[in-house]
Amino acid sequence: MLRVSGLTAGYHGGTVLHALDLTVPAGTVHAVVGHNGAGKTTLVHAIAGLLRPTAGGVFVDGQQVTGRPTHHIARAGVGLVPQGRRVFAHLTVAEHLRLAHRPPRRPRSGTAWTPDRVLELLPRLGERLGHRGGDLSGGEQQMLALARALLGTPRVLLLDEPTEGLAPVLVGQIRKLIVALADDGIAVLLVSPSPGLAAACARTITVLTSGRVTDRLDGAAARANPAQLHEALALAPAAKA
Ligand SMILES: Nc1ncnc2c1ncn2[C@@H]1O[C@H](COP(=O)(O)OP(=O)(O)OP(=O)(O)O)[C@@H](O)[C@H]1O
Ligand SMILES: [Mg+2]
């Protein structure tokens, strides 16, 4: 499981994320929703080691990984699906899978992810093995970014806006995948500006406003009463349209 305590981070001496606390138990989805510029990517980067926190702690299964290099945090079991997918335009799908396959160092509960297992979950990628990243559709690139993260057999999966720019039918597919991965035992942290996606799959929803937690909702309650989450978000001032 993932625990973040008092996490504070920013850029060039300025603070963006202010003493954020959250917990993602194994087998559950925790969604962080907030408008553009709220600090969602900053949070994900501070957890994954792409940005060094200035205070607070990040714990994976009780192991403190705060401020460690990204490869150390990845080996501790944190997988990242970055905003914008960031697939390599000139590498084929097969090459991406080969490079990303990293059997876990320590034995973990559950089955390790292999390219074959990933292709069972994401069969569309199997039809595209010889295609370059740059030639894939947005949905296929998103699947490839997810495949890449899974091939490290993560305990914790950080998903930064995994449905950005995708057609509704693909959003539905990604939602089902997120739920299936949590059911498989992974702790999923989903950051998204979309209250719909968050309410559809999260056990807990944190509302982030200008880098601060301004609300915390139960996912089941938000599903039963969608207006609750919309109200919580409407209170958050939009940084940009
Ligand atoms: N590399 C950077 N250097 C300086 N400031 C940054 C940097 N990255 C982000 N910021 C600032 O930090 C704040 C939070 O940005 P962040 O990217 O975390 O927001 P976000 O919630 O992920 O937004 P979006 O929904 O647009 O992805 C913004 O004010 C942004 O301008
Ligand atoms: Mg972002």
mmCIF file of C-alpha atoms and ligand atoms in Angstrom:
data_model
loop_
_atom_site.group_PDB
_atom_site.id
_atom_site.type_symbol
_atom_site.label_atom_id
_atom_site.label_comp_id
_atom_site.label_asym_id
_atom_site.label_seq_id
_atom_site.Cartn_x
_atom_site.Cartn_y
_atom_site.Cartn_z
ATOM 1 C CA MET A 1 0.000 0.000 0.000
ATOM 2 C CA LEU A 2 0.940 3.627 -0.457
ATOM 3 C CA ARG A 3 1.013 6.207 2.328
ATOM 4 C CA VAL A 4 1.864 9.847 1.840
ATOM 5 C CA SER A 5 2.282 12.010 4.893
ATOM 6 C CA GLY A 6 2.679 15.780 5.031
ATOM 7 C CA LEU A 7 4.030 15.759 1.478
ATOM 8 C CA THR A 8 5.257 19.181 0.438
ATOM 9 C CA ALA A 9 6.847 19.937 -2.924
ATOM 10 C CA GLY A 10 7.253 22.708 -5.471
ATOM 11 C CA TYR A 11 9.535 24.304 -7.990
ATOM 12 C CA HIS A 12 12.326 26.853 -7.749
ATOM 13 C CA GLY A 13 11.776 27.437 -4.033
ATOM 14 C CA GLY A 14 8.011 27.939 -4.383
ATOM 15 C CA THR A 15 5.567 25.498 -2.778
ATOM 16 C CA VAL A 16 2.857 23.886 -4.941
ATOM 17 C CA LEU A 17 1.830 20.933 -2.785
ATOM 18 C CA HIS A 18 1.120 21.763 0.857
ATOM 19 C CA ALA A 19 1.485 18.995 3.470
ATOM 20 C CA LEU A 20 -0.675 16.454 1.688
ATOM 21 C CA ASP A 21 -1.772 13.254 3.454
ATOM 22 C CA LEU A 22 -3.300 10.262 1.750
ATOM 23 C CA THR A 23 -3.410 6.488 1.968
ATOM 24 C CA VAL A 24 -4.090 3.955 -0.780
ATOM 25 C CA PRO A 25 -4.644 0.457 0.622
ATOM 26 C CA ALA A 26 -3.720 -2.520 -1.565
ATOM 27 C CA GLY A 27 -6.596 -3.541 -3.819
ATOM 28 C CA THR A 28 -8.274 -0.138 -3.870
ATOM 29 C CA VAL A 29 -8.443 2.982 -6.038
ATOM 30 C CA HIS A 30 -7.891 6.414 -4.491
ATOM 31 C CA ALA A 31 -8.736 9.249 -6.862
ATOM 32 C CA VAL A 32 -7.366 12.768 -6.579
ATOM 33 C CA VAL A 33 -9.471 15.251 -8.499
ATOM 34 C CA GLY A 34 -8.678 18.893 -9.051
ATOM 35 C CA HIS A 35 -8.745 21.538 -11.725
ATOM 36 C CA ASN A 36 -5.858 22.201 -14.101
ATOM 37 C CA GLY A 37 -2.883 23.435 -12.150
ATOM 38 C CA ALA A 38 -4.153 22.102 -8.803
ATOM 39 C CA GLY A 39 -0.931 20.129 -8.338
ATOM 40 C CA LYS A 40 -1.978 16.609 -9.385
ATOM 41 C CA THR A 41 1.076 15.913 -11.529
ATOM 42 C CA THR A 42 3.298 17.519 -8.907
ATOM 43 C CA LEU A 43 1.913 15.018 -6.388
ATOM 44 C CA VAL A 44 2.524 12.054 -8.695
ATOM 45 C CA HIS A 45 6.045 13.232 -9.506
ATOM 46 C CA ALA A 46 6.873 13.786 -5.842
ATOM 47 C CA ILE A 47 5.769 10.211 -5.067
ATOM 48 C CA ALA A 48 7.618 8.661 -8.022
ATOM 49 C CA GLY A 49 10.869 10.528 -7.306
ATOM 50 C CA LEU A 50 10.781 12.752 -10.389
ATOM 51 C CA LEU A 51 10.556 15.737 -8.049
ATOM 52 C CA ARG A 52 12.245 15.871 -4.664
ATOM 53 C CA PRO A 53 9.769 16.675 -1.874
ATOM 54 C CA THR A 54 10.809 19.473 0.466
ATOM 55 C CA ALA A 55 9.018 17.914 3.451
ATOM 56 C CA GLY A 56 6.922 14.929 4.395
ATOM 57 C CA GLY A 57 7.166 11.257 3.598
ATOM 58 C CA VAL A 58 6.272 8.622 1.006
ATOM 59 C CA PHE A 59 5.949 5.028 2.217
ATOM 60 C CA VAL A 60 5.443 1.888 0.118
ATOM 61 C CA ASP A 61 4.372 -1.074 2.226
ATOM 62 C CA GLY A 62 5.831 0.771 5.205
ATOM 63 C CA GLN A 63 9.197 1.322 3.496
ATOM 64 C CA GLN A 64 10.212 4.978 3.410
ATOM 65 C CA VAL A 65 11.183 5.985 -0.134
ATOM 66 C CA THR A 66 10.949 9.786 0.177
ATOM 67 C CA GLY A 67 13.340 11.626 -2.102
ATOM 68 C CA ARG A 68 14.995 8.425 -3.337
ATOM 69 C CA PRO A 69 15.952 8.186 -7.010
ATOM 70 C CA THR A 70 13.199 7.087 -9.429
ATOM 71 C CA HIS A 71 14.770 3.679 -10.122
ATOM 72 C CA HIS A 72 14.851 2.937 -6.384
ATOM 73 C CA ILE A 73 11.181 3.912 -6.011
ATOM 74 C CA ALA A 74 10.285 1.839 -9.077
ATOM 75 C CA ARG A 75 12.073 -1.168 -7.566
ATOM 76 C CA ALA A 76 10.168 -0.636 -4.320
ATOM 77 C CA GLY A 77 7.041 -1.334 -6.394
ATOM 78 C CA VAL A 78 5.792 1.988 -7.743
ATOM 79 C CA GLY A 79 4.712 2.092 -11.401
ATOM 80 C CA LEU A 80 3.945 5.369 -13.165
ATOM 81 C CA VAL A 81 1.706 5.985 -16.163
ATOM 82 C CA PRO A 82 2.646 9.590 -16.894
ATOM 83 C CA GLN A 83 0.399 12.344 -18.136
ATOM 84 C CA GLY A 84 0.623 12.507 -21.941
ATOM 85 C CA ARG A 85 1.690 8.807 -22.083
ATOM 86 C CA ARG A 86 5.278 9.560 -23.083
ATOM 87 C CA VAL A 87 5.779 6.561 -25.314
ATOM 88 C CA PHE A 88 8.877 6.515 -27.531
ATOM 89 C CA ALA A 89 7.842 7.590 -31.038
ATOM 90 C CA HIS A 90 10.510 5.513 -32.810
ATOM 91 C CA LEU A 91 10.352 2.292 -30.783
ATOM 92 C CA THR A 92 7.887 -0.444 -31.693
ATOM 93 C CA VAL A 93 5.331 -1.805 -29.251
ATOM 94 C CA ALA A 94 7.370 -5.037 -28.980
ATOM 95 C CA GLU A 95 10.508 -3.031 -28.165
ATOM 96 C CA HIS A 96 8.665 -1.038 -25.499
ATOM 97 C CA LEU A 97 7.480 -4.257 -23.861
ATOM 98 C CA ARG A 98 10.938 -5.859 -24.003
ATOM 99 C CA LEU A 99 12.632 -2.824 -22.468
ATOM 100 C CA ALA A 100 10.032 -2.384 -19.738
ATOM 101 C CA HIS A 101 9.952 -6.012 -18.599
ATOM 102 C CA ARG A 102 11.620 -6.002 -15.207
ATOM 103 C CA PRO A 103 10.921 -9.042 -13.028
ATOM 104 C CA PRO A 104 10.520 -8.001 -9.375
ATOM 105 C CA ARG A 105 13.631 -8.352 -7.255
ATOM 106 C CA ARG A 106 11.855 -9.633 -4.191
ATOM 107 C CA PRO A 107 9.062 -12.170 -4.521
ATOM 108 C CA ARG A 108 5.689 -10.443 -4.305
ATOM 109 C CA SER A 109 2.256 -11.752 -3.680
ATOM 110 C CA GLY A 110 0.346 -12.284 -6.914
ATOM 111 C CA THR A 111 1.618 -13.208 -10.338
ATOM 112 C CA ALA A 112 4.492 -11.289 -11.908
ATOM 113 C CA TRP A 113 3.628 -9.387 -15.076
ATOM 114 C CA THR A 114 5.208 -10.645 -18.296
ATOM 115 C CA PRO A 115 4.720 -9.389 -21.875
ATOM 116 C CA ASP A 116 2.397 -12.366 -22.519
ATOM 117 C CA ARG A 117 0.252 -11.564 -19.490
ATOM 118 C CA VAL A 118 0.106 -7.885 -20.464
ATOM 119 C CA LEU A 119 -0.997 -8.806 -23.995
ATOM 120 C CA GLU A 120 -3.777 -10.976 -22.576
ATOM 121 C CA LEU A 121 -5.061 -7.970 -20.646
ATOM 122 C CA LEU A 122 -4.484 -5.547 -23.543
ATOM 123 C CA PRO A 123 -5.004 -7.617 -26.707
ATOM 124 C CA ARG A 124 -5.042 -4.557 -28.968
ATOM 125 C CA LEU A 125 -1.309 -4.142 -28.329
ATOM 126 C CA GLY A 126 -0.760 -7.688 -29.600
ATOM 127 C CA GLU A 127 -2.124 -6.587 -32.969
ATOM 128 C CA ARG A 128 0.270 -3.650 -33.013
ATOM 129 C CA LEU A 129 3.552 -5.272 -31.938
ATOM 130 C CA GLY A 130 5.467 -4.102 -35.017
ATOM 131 C CA HIS A 131 4.075 -0.558 -34.985
ATOM 132 C CA ARG A 132 6.087 2.384 -33.704
ATOM 133 C CA GLY A 133 4.857 4.345 -30.706
ATOM 134 C CA GLY A 134 4.391 7.473 -32.799
ATOM 135 C CA ASP A 135 2.058 5.639 -35.201
ATOM 136 C CA LEU A 136 -0.362 4.437 -32.509
ATOM 137 C CA SER A 137 -3.718 6.052 -31.734
ATOM 138 C CA GLY A 138 -4.111 7.931 -28.447
ATOM 139 C CA GLY A 139 -5.930 4.961 -26.916
ATOM 140 C CA GLU A 140 -3.248 2.524 -28.030
ATOM 141 C CA GLN A 141 -0.529 4.784 -26.645
ATOM 142 C CA GLN A 142 -2.367 4.886 -23.320
ATOM 143 C CA MET A 143 -2.555 1.073 -23.272
ATOM 144 C CA LEU A 144 1.167 0.926 -24.058
ATOM 145 C CA ALA A 145 1.992 3.331 -21.235
ATOM 146 C CA LEU A 146 -0.059 1.132 -18.895
ATOM 147 C CA ALA A 147 1.633 -2.035 -20.200
ATOM 148 C CA ARG A 148 5.040 -0.485 -19.564
ATOM 149 C CA ALA A 149 4.165 0.296 -15.952
ATOM 150 C CA LEU A 150 2.671 -3.165 -15.336
ATOM 151 C CA LEU A 151 5.807 -4.917 -16.606
ATOM 152 C CA GLY A 152 7.602 -3.816 -13.440
ATOM 153 C CA THR A 153 4.961 -5.781 -11.420
ATOM 154 C CA PRO A 154 3.959 -2.744 -9.345
ATOM 155 C CA ARG A 155 2.308 -2.849 -5.920
ATOM 156 C CA VAL A 156 1.363 0.792 -6.401
ATOM 157 C CA LEU A 157 0.228 2.244 -9.720
ATOM 158 C CA LEU A 158 0.185 6.009 -10.290
ATOM 159 C CA LEU A 159 -2.124 6.987 -13.159
ATOM 160 C CA ASP A 160 -1.851 10.614 -14.261
ATOM 161 C CA GLU A 161 -4.946 11.514 -16.319
ATOM 162 C CA PRO A 162 -5.135 8.166 -18.127
ATOM 163 C CA THR A 163 -8.222 9.150 -20.125
ATOM 164 C CA GLU A 164 -7.035 12.570 -21.305
ATOM 165 C CA GLY A 165 -8.138 13.129 -24.891
ATOM 166 C CA LEU A 166 -9.733 9.690 -25.305
ATOM 167 C CA ALA A 167 -13.145 8.892 -26.818
ATOM 168 C CA PRO A 168 -15.889 7.864 -24.349
ATOM 169 C CA VAL A 169 -15.737 4.207 -25.409
ATOM 170 C CA LEU A 170 -12.039 4.109 -24.516
ATOM 171 C CA VAL A 171 -12.675 5.913 -21.238
ATOM 172 C CA GLY A 172 -15.032 3.053 -20.359
ATOM 173 C CA GLN A 173 -12.340 0.487 -21.217
ATOM 174 C CA ILE A 174 -9.735 2.262 -19.105
ATOM 175 C CA ARG A 175 -12.190 2.453 -16.190
ATOM 176 C CA LYS A 176 -12.722 -1.317 -16.359
ATOM 177 C CA LEU A 177 -8.969 -1.898 -16.493
ATOM 178 C CA ILE A 178 -8.405 0.303 -13.437
ATOM 179 C CA VAL A 179 -11.013 -1.635 -11.455
ATOM 180 C CA ALA A 180 -9.565 -4.986 -12.604
ATOM 181 C CA LEU A 181 -6.041 -3.993 -11.577
ATOM 182 C CA ALA A 182 -7.211 -2.910 -8.132
ATOM 183 C CA ASP A 183 -9.155 -6.175 -7.800
ATOM 184 C CA ASP A 184 -5.863 -7.909 -8.558
ATOM 185 C CA GLY A 185 -4.405 -6.314 -5.414
ATOM 186 C CA ILE A 186 -2.652 -3.209 -6.742
ATOM 187 C CA ALA A 187 -2.996 0.094 -4.856
ATOM 188 C CA VAL A 188 -4.068 2.555 -7.558
ATOM 189 C CA LEU A 189 -3.664 6.319 -7.240
ATOM 190 C CA LEU A 190 -5.671 7.919 -10.042
ATOM 191 C CA VAL A 191 -5.326 11.632 -10.639
ATOM 192 C CA SER A 192 -7.874 13.173 -12.919
ATOM 193 C CA PRO A 193 -9.805 16.363 -13.499
ATOM 194 C CA SER A 194 -12.805 14.147 -14.339
ATOM 195 C CA PRO A 195 -15.180 13.637 -11.416
ATOM 196 C CA GLY A 196 -17.050 10.990 -13.445
ATOM 197 C CA LEU A 197 -14.091 8.648 -13.755
ATOM 198 C CA ALA A 198 -13.123 9.176 -10.110
ATOM 199 C CA ALA A 199 -16.621 8.454 -8.843
ATOM 200 C CA ALA A 200 -16.911 5.393 -11.087
ATOM 201 C CA CYS A 201 -13.967 3.538 -9.650
ATOM 202 C CA ALA A 202 -12.576 5.055 -6.428
ATOM 203 C CA ARG A 203 -13.097 3.966 -2.839
ATOM 204 C CA THR A 204 -11.915 7.371 -1.668
ATOM 205 C CA ILE A 205 -11.809 10.690 -3.510
ATOM 206 C CA THR A 206 -9.571 13.539 -2.466
ATOM 207 C CA VAL A 207 -10.301 17.001 -3.820
ATOM 208 C CA LEU A 208 -7.143 19.028 -4.390
ATOM 209 C CA THR A 209 -7.377 22.813 -4.657
ATOM 210 C CA SER A 210 -4.239 24.886 -5.219
ATOM 211 C CA GLY A 211 -2.113 22.108 -3.733
ATOM 212 C CA ARG A 212 -4.254 21.615 -0.615
ATOM 213 C CA VAL A 213 -6.769 18.924 0.287
ATOM 214 C CA THR A 214 -10.128 20.727 0.426
ATOM 215 C CA ASP A 215 -12.421 17.719 0.633
ATOM 216 C CA ARG A 216 -12.393 13.978 1.025
ATOM 217 C CA LEU A 217 -15.357 11.918 -0.125
ATOM 218 C CA ASP A 218 -16.371 8.317 0.044
ATOM 219 C CA GLY A 219 -16.482 6.878 -3.512
ATOM 220 C CA ALA A 220 -19.703 4.934 -2.935
ATOM 221 C CA ALA A 221 -21.414 8.066 -1.597
ATOM 222 C CA ALA A 222 -20.195 10.066 -4.624
ATOM 223 C CA ARG A 223 -21.591 7.369 -6.939
ATOM 224 C CA ALA A 224 -24.949 7.499 -5.176
ATOM 225 C CA ASN A 225 -25.000 11.290 -5.168
ATOM 226 C CA PRO A 226 -22.864 12.672 -8.037
ATOM 227 C CA ALA A 227 -23.847 16.247 -7.154
ATOM 228 C CA GLN A 228 -21.762 15.953 -3.963
ATOM 229 C CA LEU A 229 -18.497 15.655 -5.888
ATOM 230 C CA HIS A 230 -19.462 18.290 -8.426
ATOM 231 C CA GLU A 231 -20.213 20.676 -5.575
ATOM 232 C CA ALA A 232 -16.885 19.899 -3.909
ATOM 233 C CA LEU A 233 -15.104 20.631 -7.189
ATOM 234 C CA ALA A 234 -17.133 23.708 -7.992
ATOM 235 C CA LEU A 235 -15.878 25.220 -4.755
ATOM 236 C CA ALA A 236 -12.357 24.814 -6.086
ATOM 237 C CA PRO A 237 -11.410 27.843 -8.180
ATOM 238 C CA ALA A 238 -10.411 26.899 -11.733
ATOM 239 C CA ALA A 239 -6.831 27.911 -12.546
ATOM 240 C CA LYS A 240 -7.578 27.878 -16.258
ATOM 241 C CA ALA A 241 -10.568 27.080 -18.395
HETATM 242 N N1 LIG B 1 8.371 22.206 -13.986
HETATM 243 C C1 LIG B 1 7.692 23.198 -13.393
HETATM 244 N N2 LIG B 1 8.317 24.340 -13.047
HETATM 245 C C2 LIG B 1 7.639 25.346 -12.443
HETATM 246 N N3 LIG B 1 6.326 25.294 -12.129
HETATM 247 C C3 LIG B 1 5.657 24.187 -12.447
HETATM 248 C C4 LIG B 1 6.307 23.072 -13.096
HETATM 249 N N4 LIG B 1 5.379 22.089 -13.290
HETATM 250 C C5 LIG B 1 4.219 22.572 -12.773
HETATM 251 N N5 LIG B 1 4.389 23.823 -12.280
HETATM 252 C C6 LIG B 1 3.333 24.640 -11.629
HETATM 253 O O1 LIG B 1 2.825 23.917 -10.522
HETATM 254 C C7 LIG B 1 1.412 24.074 -10.418
HETATM 255 C C8 LIG B 1 0.753 22.696 -10.423
HETATM 256 O O2 LIG B 1 1.013 22.083 -11.677
HETATM 257 P P1 LIG B 1 0.656 20.559 -11.961
HETATM 258 O O3 LIG B 1 1.224 20.227 -13.291
HETATM 259 O O4 LIG B 1 1.053 19.739 -10.804
HETATM 260 O O5 LIG B 1 -0.942 20.650 -12.013
HETATM 261 P P2 LIG B 1 -2.002 19.562 -12.505
HETATM 262 O O6 LIG B 1 -3.044 19.508 -11.451
HETATM 263 O O7 LIG B 1 -1.316 18.305 -12.866
HETATM 264 O O8 LIG B 1 -2.616 20.250 -13.804
HETATM 265 P P3 LIG B 1 -3.180 19.590 -15.168
HETATM 266 O O9 LIG B 1 -4.595 19.203 -14.877
HETATM 267 O O10 LIG B 1 -3.092 20.726 -16.137
HETATM 268 O O11 LIG B 1 -2.294 18.435 -15.534
HETATM 269 C C9 LIG B 1 0.994 24.972 -11.581
HETATM 270 O O12 LIG B 1 0.892 26.277 -11.113
HETATM 271 C C10 LIG B 1 2.147 24.837 -12.572
HETATM 272 O O13 LIG B 1 2.295 26.004 -13.321
HETATM 273 MG MG MG B 2 -1.155 17.245 -14.555
#
